[in-house]
Amino acid sequence: MCGIVAYVGPKDAAPILLEGLQRLEYRGYDSAGVVVSNKGLKVRKVKGRVADLAKVVPARFKGGLGIGHTRWATHGVPSDVNAHPHLSADERIAVVHNGIIENAAELRAKLEADGVVFASETDTEVLAHLIAHAADENETLEEAVRKTLKSVVGTYGIAVIDAERPGEVVVARNGSPIVLGIGEKEMFAASDVAALVRYTRQVVHLEDGELAVLKADGFHTFASDARETAKEPLTVDWDAGHYDTGGYEHYLLKEISEQPETVTRTMSGRLDERFHVAHLGGLNMDARETRSFRRVKIIGCGSAYYSGQIGAQLIEELARIPSDAEPASEFRYRNPVVDPDTLYVAISQSGETYDTLAAVQELKRKGGRVIGIVNAVGSAIAREVDGGIYLHAGPEVSVASTKAFTSTAVAFALLALHLGRVRDLSPADGRRIVEGLRRLPGQIGEILAQSDKIAELAKKYAGHAGMMFVGRVRGYPVAREGAQKLKEISYVHAEAYPASELKHGPLALIGPDMPTVAIVPDDELLDKNLTTLGEIRARGGQVLMVGHREPSAKLADDAIVIPKNEIELDPILLTIPLQLFAYYAAVALGRDVDKPRNLAKSVTVE
């Protein structure tokens, strides 16, 4: 969740670190800091944004070696003192750290017993003192870091520099991403390629339990047992331009607006018009193996989980395989039964979501067959799974997921079509779904053309303290995602329920001050959904209906009418107006749309 940037080379490190940290602002943070090495360590750190940090970094902050950090608080409140980097007592060692040291209290107590005085409340400062002690006893910084980490329990991505060894950075990974960037006579490291792409597109991903030493002329990697490891650089497809707002007021609006193109990329080269099937070679499964699965279990967190619910519905309808979705954070802790006849699907935009990664690793230990649906090529989950589908949606910078969510739903439609056509889905139905998928980009464009109307509706409803979202069957995960978007970027309390569950409790909340957003597709459940609208209106509740036809004034106060596709694919389109509604509500309320409070883009802690 935090951000790390490191540099070693002939240039001044500070501007590179600050620019890299700005590229990582979307991850969410509460403080920032940098340290450079030049005849000792020079440190600046502040509570607040990278812009606040830049104001306190002097012009003569020189040094060709440095590390930087943006912090999302876990141990200790956001403050200047708790911000990273953290230094050892002798100011020789500086450390930045993503993750959580679970045995920090125990290690801290031992250090305090030895006379160490701590400056902060963080778990990270423990590392600085331990590495400094080890550095006094070992010839190299890499050996000091390696031996220190043997006593550490928890997750970490770290970067370490030593004032007495000004030409190298040591980095290590366990559960929190670290990526190396290879330049011309310079080296970089970061927690995300976003911080690197302005300077290089040649990257190396560290594995869990792996460390690296960076010097200006190259790097070497090794395991926690000191065994050398071999790494092959990858070329990143994205460049710095992908991380610009492109003239939009916010990244979120840019990413919503990009969806006709991103959905097209997700489908590109994967639809077969002749046999009406989806080609998904990345699954690494032949037809015989594909037919052998008797159940599909989907795991993800947040919006990924809700897209998994849409996916489960698609797979059941098109492939007739029992399917369900579950939060990865719950799945990994409940000692699940891992069935060899079940296909497991892990979803993560970043490919680094810790709970999802841990669930994948648990499944692999127990012999489960796991595929991934991820956006970031070369990410941890992408490397861990047996096969999968890359979204090719491009970088998603805003904390709230939009284009990755939609592309994930489309990827599930492709997967459902693929599974269905090797089982019992007829060529006619296959053709129908292929044609429906082909229509999606244009129909998304039609919905985006209603932005002005949706903005007015959002402004009308944004002043309410809370809103209810309801939907049936295919509409329920759409309602859940709509509520998620509204609450996370506008801070308006929003709850989502199956429409039929209203009368089993939540209807008590309905009244003039609790509007309802009702997802009403034109499908076999239309009449039942309209009945629900009548129940809400009879109790004085306002209704904003999102569906395929204009409702009567008796049933809804307002409506957003969208194009109709095939009933199985309609949920993909129904999410788009809810993204716009949440965005414009947040703008109307003056929220920090791209960086909502307390949240982070890539959740790499438990």
Short mmCIF file of N, CA and C in Angstrom, two decimals, residues 360-483:
data_model
loop_
_atom_site.label_atom_id
_atom_site.label_comp_id
_atom_site.label_asym_id
_atom_site.label_seq_id
_atom_site.Cartn_x
_atom_site.Cartn_y
_atom_site.Cartn_z
N VAL A 360 -4.04 -17.68 -3.04
CA VAL A 360 -3.50 -18.45 -4.17
C VAL A 360 -2.41 -19.39 -3.69
N GLN A 361 -1.53 -18.89 -2.84
CA GLN A 361 -0.44 -19.73 -2.35
C GLN A 361 -0.96 -20.89 -1.51
N GLU A 362 -2.01 -20.65 -0.74
CA GLU A 362 -2.61 -21.73 0.05
C GLU A 362 -3.25 -22.77 -0.87
N LEU A 363 -3.91 -22.32 -1.91
CA LEU A 363 -4.51 -23.24 -2.88
C LEU A 363 -3.43 -24.07 -3.58
N LYS A 364 -2.35 -23.44 -3.95
CA LYS A 364 -1.28 -24.17 -4.62
C LYS A 364 -0.65 -25.22 -3.70
N ARG A 365 -0.52 -24.87 -2.43
CA ARG A 365 0.04 -25.84 -1.47
C ARG A 365 -0.84 -27.06 -1.35
N LYS A 366 -2.15 -26.86 -1.52
CA LYS A 366 -3.09 -27.96 -1.37
C LYS A 366 -3.47 -28.60 -2.69
N GLY A 367 -2.75 -28.27 -3.75
CA GLY A 367 -2.95 -28.94 -5.03
C GLY A 367 -4.07 -28.40 -5.87
N GLY A 368 -4.59 -27.22 -5.58
CA GLY A 368 -5.68 -26.66 -6.38
C GLY A 368 -5.18 -26.12 -7.71
N ARG A 369 -6.05 -26.17 -8.72
CA ARG A 369 -5.74 -25.59 -10.02
C ARG A 369 -6.24 -24.15 -10.01
N VAL A 370 -5.31 -23.18 -10.15
CA VAL A 370 -5.65 -21.77 -10.01
C VAL A 370 -5.28 -21.02 -11.27
N ILE A 371 -6.22 -20.25 -11.79
CA ILE A 371 -5.92 -19.31 -12.86
C ILE A 371 -6.14 -17.90 -12.34
N GLY A 372 -5.52 -16.94 -12.99
CA GLY A 372 -5.62 -15.55 -12.54
C GLY A 372 -6.25 -14.67 -13.60
N ILE A 373 -6.94 -13.63 -13.15
CA ILE A 373 -7.38 -12.55 -14.01
C ILE A 373 -6.76 -11.28 -13.43
N VAL A 374 -5.71 -10.79 -14.08
CA VAL A 374 -4.95 -9.66 -13.55
C VAL A 374 -4.66 -8.67 -14.68
N ASN A 375 -4.31 -7.47 -14.28
CA ASN A 375 -4.00 -6.41 -15.25
C ASN A 375 -2.49 -6.21 -15.41
N ALA A 376 -1.75 -6.37 -14.31
CA ALA A 376 -0.32 -6.06 -14.31
C ALA A 376 0.50 -7.27 -14.74
N VAL A 377 1.11 -7.17 -15.89
CA VAL A 377 1.95 -8.25 -16.42
C VAL A 377 3.16 -8.45 -15.51
N GLY A 378 3.47 -9.71 -15.20
CA GLY A 378 4.63 -10.02 -14.39
C GLY A 378 4.44 -9.84 -12.91
N SER A 379 3.22 -9.53 -12.48
CA SER A 379 2.95 -9.31 -11.05
C SER A 379 2.99 -10.64 -10.30
N ALA A 380 2.95 -10.55 -8.97
CA ALA A 380 3.14 -11.75 -8.15
C ALA A 380 2.08 -12.82 -8.42
N ILE A 381 0.81 -12.42 -8.49
CA ILE A 381 -0.24 -13.40 -8.72
C ILE A 381 -0.11 -13.99 -10.12
N ALA A 382 0.24 -13.14 -11.09
CA ALA A 382 0.43 -13.64 -12.46
C ALA A 382 1.53 -14.69 -12.52
N ARG A 383 2.56 -14.53 -11.71
CA ARG A 383 3.65 -15.49 -11.71
C ARG A 383 3.30 -16.75 -10.92
N GLU A 384 2.41 -16.63 -9.97
CA GLU A 384 2.11 -17.73 -9.06
C GLU A 384 1.11 -18.72 -9.64
N VAL A 385 0.15 -18.23 -10.46
CA VAL A 385 -0.96 -19.08 -10.91
C VAL A 385 -0.52 -20.01 -12.05
N ASP A 386 -1.39 -20.98 -12.35
CA ASP A 386 -1.10 -21.96 -13.40
C ASP A 386 -1.34 -21.41 -14.81
N GLY A 387 -2.09 -20.37 -14.91
CA GLY A 387 -2.42 -19.76 -16.19
C GLY A 387 -3.39 -18.62 -15.92
N GLY A 388 -3.88 -17.97 -16.98
CA GLY A 388 -4.83 -16.90 -16.71
C GLY A 388 -5.10 -16.01 -17.90
N ILE A 389 -5.73 -14.87 -17.58
CA ILE A 389 -6.14 -13.89 -18.58
C ILE A 389 -5.61 -12.53 -18.16
N TYR A 390 -4.79 -11.91 -18.99
CA TYR A 390 -4.39 -10.53 -18.77
C TYR A 390 -5.48 -9.60 -19.32
N LEU A 391 -5.77 -8.54 -18.58
CA LEU A 391 -6.84 -7.63 -18.98
C LEU A 391 -6.40 -6.67 -20.09
N HIS A 392 -5.14 -6.26 -20.09
CA HIS A 392 -4.63 -5.28 -21.05
C HIS A 392 -5.42 -3.97 -20.99
N ALA A 393 -5.84 -3.59 -19.77
CA ALA A 393 -6.61 -2.36 -19.61
C ALA A 393 -5.73 -1.14 -19.46
N GLY A 394 -4.42 -1.33 -19.36
CA GLY A 394 -3.52 -0.21 -19.12
C GLY A 394 -3.51 0.17 -17.65
N PRO A 395 -2.57 1.03 -17.25
CA PRO A 395 -2.47 1.40 -15.83
C PRO A 395 -3.75 2.04 -15.32
N GLU A 396 -4.15 1.66 -14.13
CA GLU A 396 -5.30 2.28 -13.47
C GLU A 396 -4.75 3.03 -12.27
N VAL A 397 -4.81 4.34 -12.32
CA VAL A 397 -4.15 5.18 -11.32
C VAL A 397 -5.08 5.54 -10.17
N SER A 398 -6.31 5.90 -10.47
CA SER A 398 -7.24 6.28 -9.41
C SER A 398 -7.47 5.11 -8.47
N VAL A 399 -7.61 5.40 -7.18
CA VAL A 399 -7.80 4.34 -6.19
C VAL A 399 -9.05 3.51 -6.50
N ALA A 400 -10.13 4.18 -6.85
CA ALA A 400 -11.38 3.46 -7.17
C ALA A 400 -11.25 2.80 -8.54
N SER A 401 -11.52 1.51 -8.60
CA SER A 401 -11.38 0.76 -9.85
C SER A 401 -12.61 0.95 -10.73
N THR A 402 -12.37 1.25 -12.00
CA THR A 402 -13.47 1.38 -12.96
C THR A 402 -13.17 0.55 -14.21
N LYS A 403 -12.17 0.98 -14.98
CA LYS A 403 -11.91 0.26 -16.23
C LYS A 403 -11.41 -1.16 -15.96
N ALA A 404 -10.66 -1.37 -14.88
CA ALA A 404 -10.21 -2.72 -14.57
C ALA A 404 -11.39 -3.59 -14.15
N PHE A 405 -12.35 -3.01 -13.42
CA PHE A 405 -13.56 -3.75 -13.04
C PHE A 405 -14.31 -4.20 -14.28
N THR A 406 -14.54 -3.27 -15.20
CA THR A 406 -15.30 -3.59 -16.41
C THR A 406 -14.57 -4.61 -17.27
N SER A 407 -13.25 -4.43 -17.42
CA SER A 407 -12.48 -5.39 -18.21
C SER A 407 -12.47 -6.77 -17.55
N THR A 408 -12.49 -6.80 -16.22
CA THR A 408 -12.56 -8.08 -15.52
C THR A 408 -13.89 -8.78 -15.81
N ALA A 409 -14.97 -8.02 -15.78
CA ALA A 409 -16.28 -8.60 -16.10
C ALA A 409 -16.30 -9.14 -17.53
N VAL A 410 -15.68 -8.41 -18.45
CA VAL A 410 -15.59 -8.88 -19.83
C VAL A 410 -14.74 -10.14 -19.91
N ALA A 411 -13.64 -10.18 -19.15
CA ALA A 411 -12.80 -11.38 -19.14
C ALA A 411 -13.59 -12.58 -18.64
N PHE A 412 -14.46 -12.36 -17.66
CA PHE A 412 -15.30 -13.46 -17.17
C PHE A 412 -16.30 -13.90 -18.25
N ALA A 413 -16.80 -12.95 -19.03
CA ALA A 413 -17.69 -13.34 -20.13
C ALA A 413 -16.94 -14.20 -21.13
N LEU A 414 -15.69 -13.85 -21.41
CA LEU A 414 -14.86 -14.67 -22.30
C LEU A 414 -14.63 -16.06 -21.71
N LEU A 415 -14.32 -16.10 -20.41
CA LEU A 415 -14.09 -17.38 -19.76
C LEU A 415 -15.35 -18.23 -19.76
N ALA A 416 -16.50 -17.61 -19.48
CA ALA A 416 -17.77 -18.35 -19.48
C ALA A 416 -18.09 -18.87 -20.87
N LEU A 417 -17.82 -18.07 -21.88
CA LEU A 417 -18.04 -18.51 -23.25
C LEU A 417 -17.11 -19.68 -23.60
N HIS A 418 -15.86 -19.56 -23.19
CA HIS A 418 -14.88 -20.62 -23.45
C HIS A 418 -15.31 -21.92 -22.77
N LEU A 419 -15.67 -21.85 -21.50
CA LEU A 419 -16.10 -23.05 -20.77
C LEU A 419 -17.40 -23.60 -21.35
N GLY A 420 -18.31 -22.71 -21.72
CA GLY A 420 -19.60 -23.15 -22.23
C GLY A 420 -19.48 -23.88 -23.55
N ARG A 421 -18.61 -23.38 -24.43
CA ARG A 421 -18.53 -23.97 -25.76
C ARG A 421 -17.81 -25.32 -25.78
N VAL A 422 -17.01 -25.62 -24.74
CA VAL A 422 -16.45 -26.97 -24.67
C VAL A 422 -17.40 -27.90 -23.92
N ARG A 423 -18.50 -27.35 -23.42
CA ARG A 423 -19.49 -28.17 -22.72
C ARG A 423 -20.79 -28.17 -23.52
N ASP A 424 -21.78 -27.45 -23.05
CA ASP A 424 -23.12 -27.59 -23.64
C ASP A 424 -23.68 -26.32 -24.27
N LEU A 425 -22.90 -25.26 -24.38
CA LEU A 425 -23.42 -24.03 -24.99
C LEU A 425 -23.47 -24.22 -26.50
N SER A 426 -24.64 -24.00 -27.09
CA SER A 426 -24.85 -24.26 -28.51
C SER A 426 -24.11 -23.23 -29.36
N PRO A 427 -23.82 -23.58 -30.62
CA PRO A 427 -23.22 -22.58 -31.52
C PRO A 427 -24.09 -21.33 -31.65
N ALA A 428 -25.41 -21.50 -31.65
CA ALA A 428 -26.29 -20.34 -31.78
C ALA A 428 -26.14 -19.40 -30.60
N ASP A 429 -26.11 -19.98 -29.39
CA ASP A 429 -25.92 -19.14 -28.21
C ASP A 429 -24.51 -18.56 -28.17
N GLY A 430 -23.53 -19.34 -28.63
CA GLY A 430 -22.18 -18.82 -28.73
C GLY A 430 -22.12 -17.61 -29.64
N ARG A 431 -22.80 -17.69 -30.80
CA ARG A 431 -22.84 -16.56 -31.74
C ARG A 431 -23.50 -15.35 -31.08
N ARG A 432 -24.58 -15.61 -30.37
CA ARG A 432 -25.31 -14.52 -29.70
C ARG A 432 -24.39 -13.77 -28.71
N ILE A 433 -23.62 -14.52 -27.92
CA ILE A 433 -22.74 -13.89 -26.94
C ILE A 433 -21.59 -13.17 -27.62
N VAL A 434 -21.01 -13.77 -28.65
CA VAL A 434 -19.92 -13.11 -29.39
C VAL A 434 -20.41 -11.79 -29.96
N GLU A 435 -21.59 -11.81 -30.57
CA GLU A 435 -22.13 -10.57 -31.14
C GLU A 435 -22.42 -9.54 -30.05
N GLY A 436 -22.90 -10.01 -28.89
CA GLY A 436 -23.14 -9.10 -27.78
C GLY A 436 -21.85 -8.46 -27.27
N LEU A 437 -20.80 -9.26 -27.18
CA LEU A 437 -19.51 -8.73 -26.74
C LEU A 437 -19.00 -7.69 -27.74
N ARG A 438 -19.20 -7.94 -29.02
CA ARG A 438 -18.77 -6.99 -30.04
C ARG A 438 -19.48 -5.64 -29.90
N ARG A 439 -20.72 -5.66 -29.40
CA ARG A 439 -21.49 -4.41 -29.27
C ARG A 439 -21.09 -3.60 -28.04
N LEU A 440 -20.44 -4.22 -27.08
CA LEU A 440 -20.19 -3.55 -25.81
C LEU A 440 -19.46 -2.20 -25.93
N PRO A 441 -18.34 -2.10 -26.66
CA PRO A 441 -17.63 -0.81 -26.68
C PRO A 441 -18.50 0.34 -27.16
N GLY A 442 -19.26 0.12 -28.23
CA GLY A 442 -20.13 1.18 -28.73
C GLY A 442 -21.22 1.55 -27.74
N GLN A 443 -21.77 0.56 -27.06
CA GLN A 443 -22.83 0.84 -26.08
C GLN A 443 -22.28 1.56 -24.86
N ILE A 444 -21.06 1.23 -24.45
CA ILE A 444 -20.43 1.98 -23.36
C ILE A 444 -20.27 3.44 -23.76
N GLY A 445 -19.89 3.66 -25.03
CA GLY A 445 -19.79 5.03 -25.52
C GLY A 445 -21.12 5.77 -25.45
N GLU A 446 -22.22 5.08 -25.75
CA GLU A 446 -23.55 5.70 -25.65
C GLU A 446 -23.86 6.11 -24.21
N ILE A 447 -23.47 5.27 -23.26
CA ILE A 447 -23.72 5.61 -21.86
C ILE A 447 -22.88 6.80 -21.44
N LEU A 448 -21.62 6.83 -21.86
CA LEU A 448 -20.74 7.94 -21.51
C LEU A 448 -21.27 9.26 -22.07
N ALA A 449 -22.00 9.20 -23.17
CA ALA A 449 -22.57 10.40 -23.76
C ALA A 449 -23.66 11.01 -22.89
N GLN A 450 -24.15 10.26 -21.89
CA GLN A 450 -25.15 10.78 -20.95
C GLN A 450 -24.53 11.41 -19.71
N SER A 451 -23.23 11.70 -19.76
CA SER A 451 -22.53 12.18 -18.58
C SER A 451 -23.16 13.43 -17.97
N ASP A 452 -23.59 14.37 -18.80
CA ASP A 452 -24.16 15.61 -18.27
C ASP A 452 -25.43 15.33 -17.48
N LYS A 453 -26.28 14.46 -18.01
CA LYS A 453 -27.51 14.11 -17.30
C LYS A 453 -27.19 13.42 -15.98
N ILE A 454 -26.26 12.47 -16.02
CA ILE A 454 -25.91 11.73 -14.82
C ILE A 454 -25.28 12.67 -13.78
N ALA A 455 -24.51 13.65 -14.24
CA ALA A 455 -23.91 14.62 -13.32
C ALA A 455 -24.99 15.41 -12.59
N GLU A 456 -26.05 15.79 -13.29
CA GLU A 456 -27.15 16.53 -12.64
C GLU A 456 -27.86 15.65 -11.61
N LEU A 457 -28.09 14.40 -11.95
CA LEU A 457 -28.72 13.49 -10.99
C LEU A 457 -27.83 13.28 -9.77
N ALA A 458 -26.54 13.14 -9.98
CA ALA A 458 -25.62 12.94 -8.87
C ALA A 458 -25.64 14.14 -7.93
N LYS A 459 -25.67 15.32 -8.52
CA LYS A 459 -25.71 16.54 -7.70
C LYS A 459 -27.01 16.59 -6.88
N LYS A 460 -28.10 16.12 -7.47
CA LYS A 460 -29.40 16.12 -6.77
C LYS A 460 -29.38 15.20 -5.55
N TYR A 461 -28.75 14.04 -5.69
CA TYR A 461 -28.80 13.03 -4.62
C TYR A 461 -27.61 13.09 -3.66
N ALA A 462 -26.56 13.82 -4.02
CA ALA A 462 -25.33 13.78 -3.24
C ALA A 462 -25.49 14.32 -1.83
N GLY A 463 -26.48 15.16 -1.61
CA GLY A 463 -26.64 15.76 -0.29
C GLY A 463 -27.21 14.84 0.76
N HIS A 464 -27.67 13.67 0.39
CA HIS A 464 -28.24 12.73 1.35
C HIS A 464 -27.14 12.03 2.16
N ALA A 465 -27.45 11.72 3.39
CA ALA A 465 -26.46 11.09 4.26
C ALA A 465 -26.21 9.64 3.88
N GLY A 466 -27.21 9.01 3.26
CA GLY A 466 -27.05 7.60 2.88
C GLY A 466 -27.95 7.25 1.72
N MET A 467 -27.60 6.14 1.03
CA MET A 467 -28.40 5.67 -0.08
C MET A 467 -28.43 4.15 -0.05
N MET A 468 -29.52 3.59 -0.56
CA MET A 468 -29.69 2.15 -0.69
C MET A 468 -29.54 1.77 -2.16
N PHE A 469 -28.84 0.67 -2.42
CA PHE A 469 -28.72 0.12 -3.77
C PHE A 469 -29.33 -1.28 -3.76
N VAL A 470 -30.20 -1.55 -4.72
CA VAL A 470 -30.84 -2.87 -4.76
C VAL A 470 -30.81 -3.43 -6.18
N GLY A 471 -30.77 -4.76 -6.26
CA GLY A 471 -30.82 -5.45 -7.54
C GLY A 471 -31.12 -6.92 -7.30
N ARG A 472 -31.64 -7.59 -8.32
CA ARG A 472 -31.96 -9.02 -8.21
C ARG A 472 -31.04 -9.83 -9.12
N VAL A 473 -30.55 -10.95 -8.61
CA VAL A 473 -29.78 -11.94 -9.38
C VAL A 473 -28.65 -11.23 -10.12
N ARG A 474 -28.78 -11.01 -11.44
CA ARG A 474 -27.71 -10.35 -12.19
C ARG A 474 -27.48 -8.92 -11.71
N GLY A 475 -28.51 -8.31 -11.20
CA GLY A 475 -28.40 -6.91 -10.76
C GLY A 475 -27.79 -6.73 -9.39
N TYR A 476 -27.75 -7.80 -8.58
CA TYR A 476 -27.27 -7.64 -7.20
C TYR A 476 -25.78 -7.29 -7.14
N PRO A 477 -24.87 -8.00 -7.84
CA PRO A 477 -23.47 -7.57 -7.78
C PRO A 477 -23.27 -6.19 -8.38
N VAL A 478 -24.09 -5.80 -9.34
CA VAL A 478 -24.01 -4.44 -9.88
C VAL A 478 -24.35 -3.44 -8.78
N ALA A 479 -25.39 -3.74 -8.01
CA ALA A 479 -25.76 -2.86 -6.89
C ALA A 479 -24.63 -2.78 -5.86
N ARG A 480 -23.99 -3.90 -5.58
CA ARG A 480 -22.89 -3.91 -4.60
C ARG A 480 -21.73 -3.05 -5.09
N GLU A 481 -21.39 -3.19 -6.36
CA GLU A 481 -20.30 -2.38 -6.89
C GLU A 481 -20.68 -0.90 -6.93
N GLY A 482 -21.94 -0.60 -7.26
CA GLY A 482 -22.39 0.79 -7.26
C GLY A 482 -22.30 1.42 -5.89
N ALA A 483 -22.71 0.69 -4.85
CA ALA A 483 -22.61 1.19 -3.48
C ALA A 483 -21.16 1.37 -3.07
#
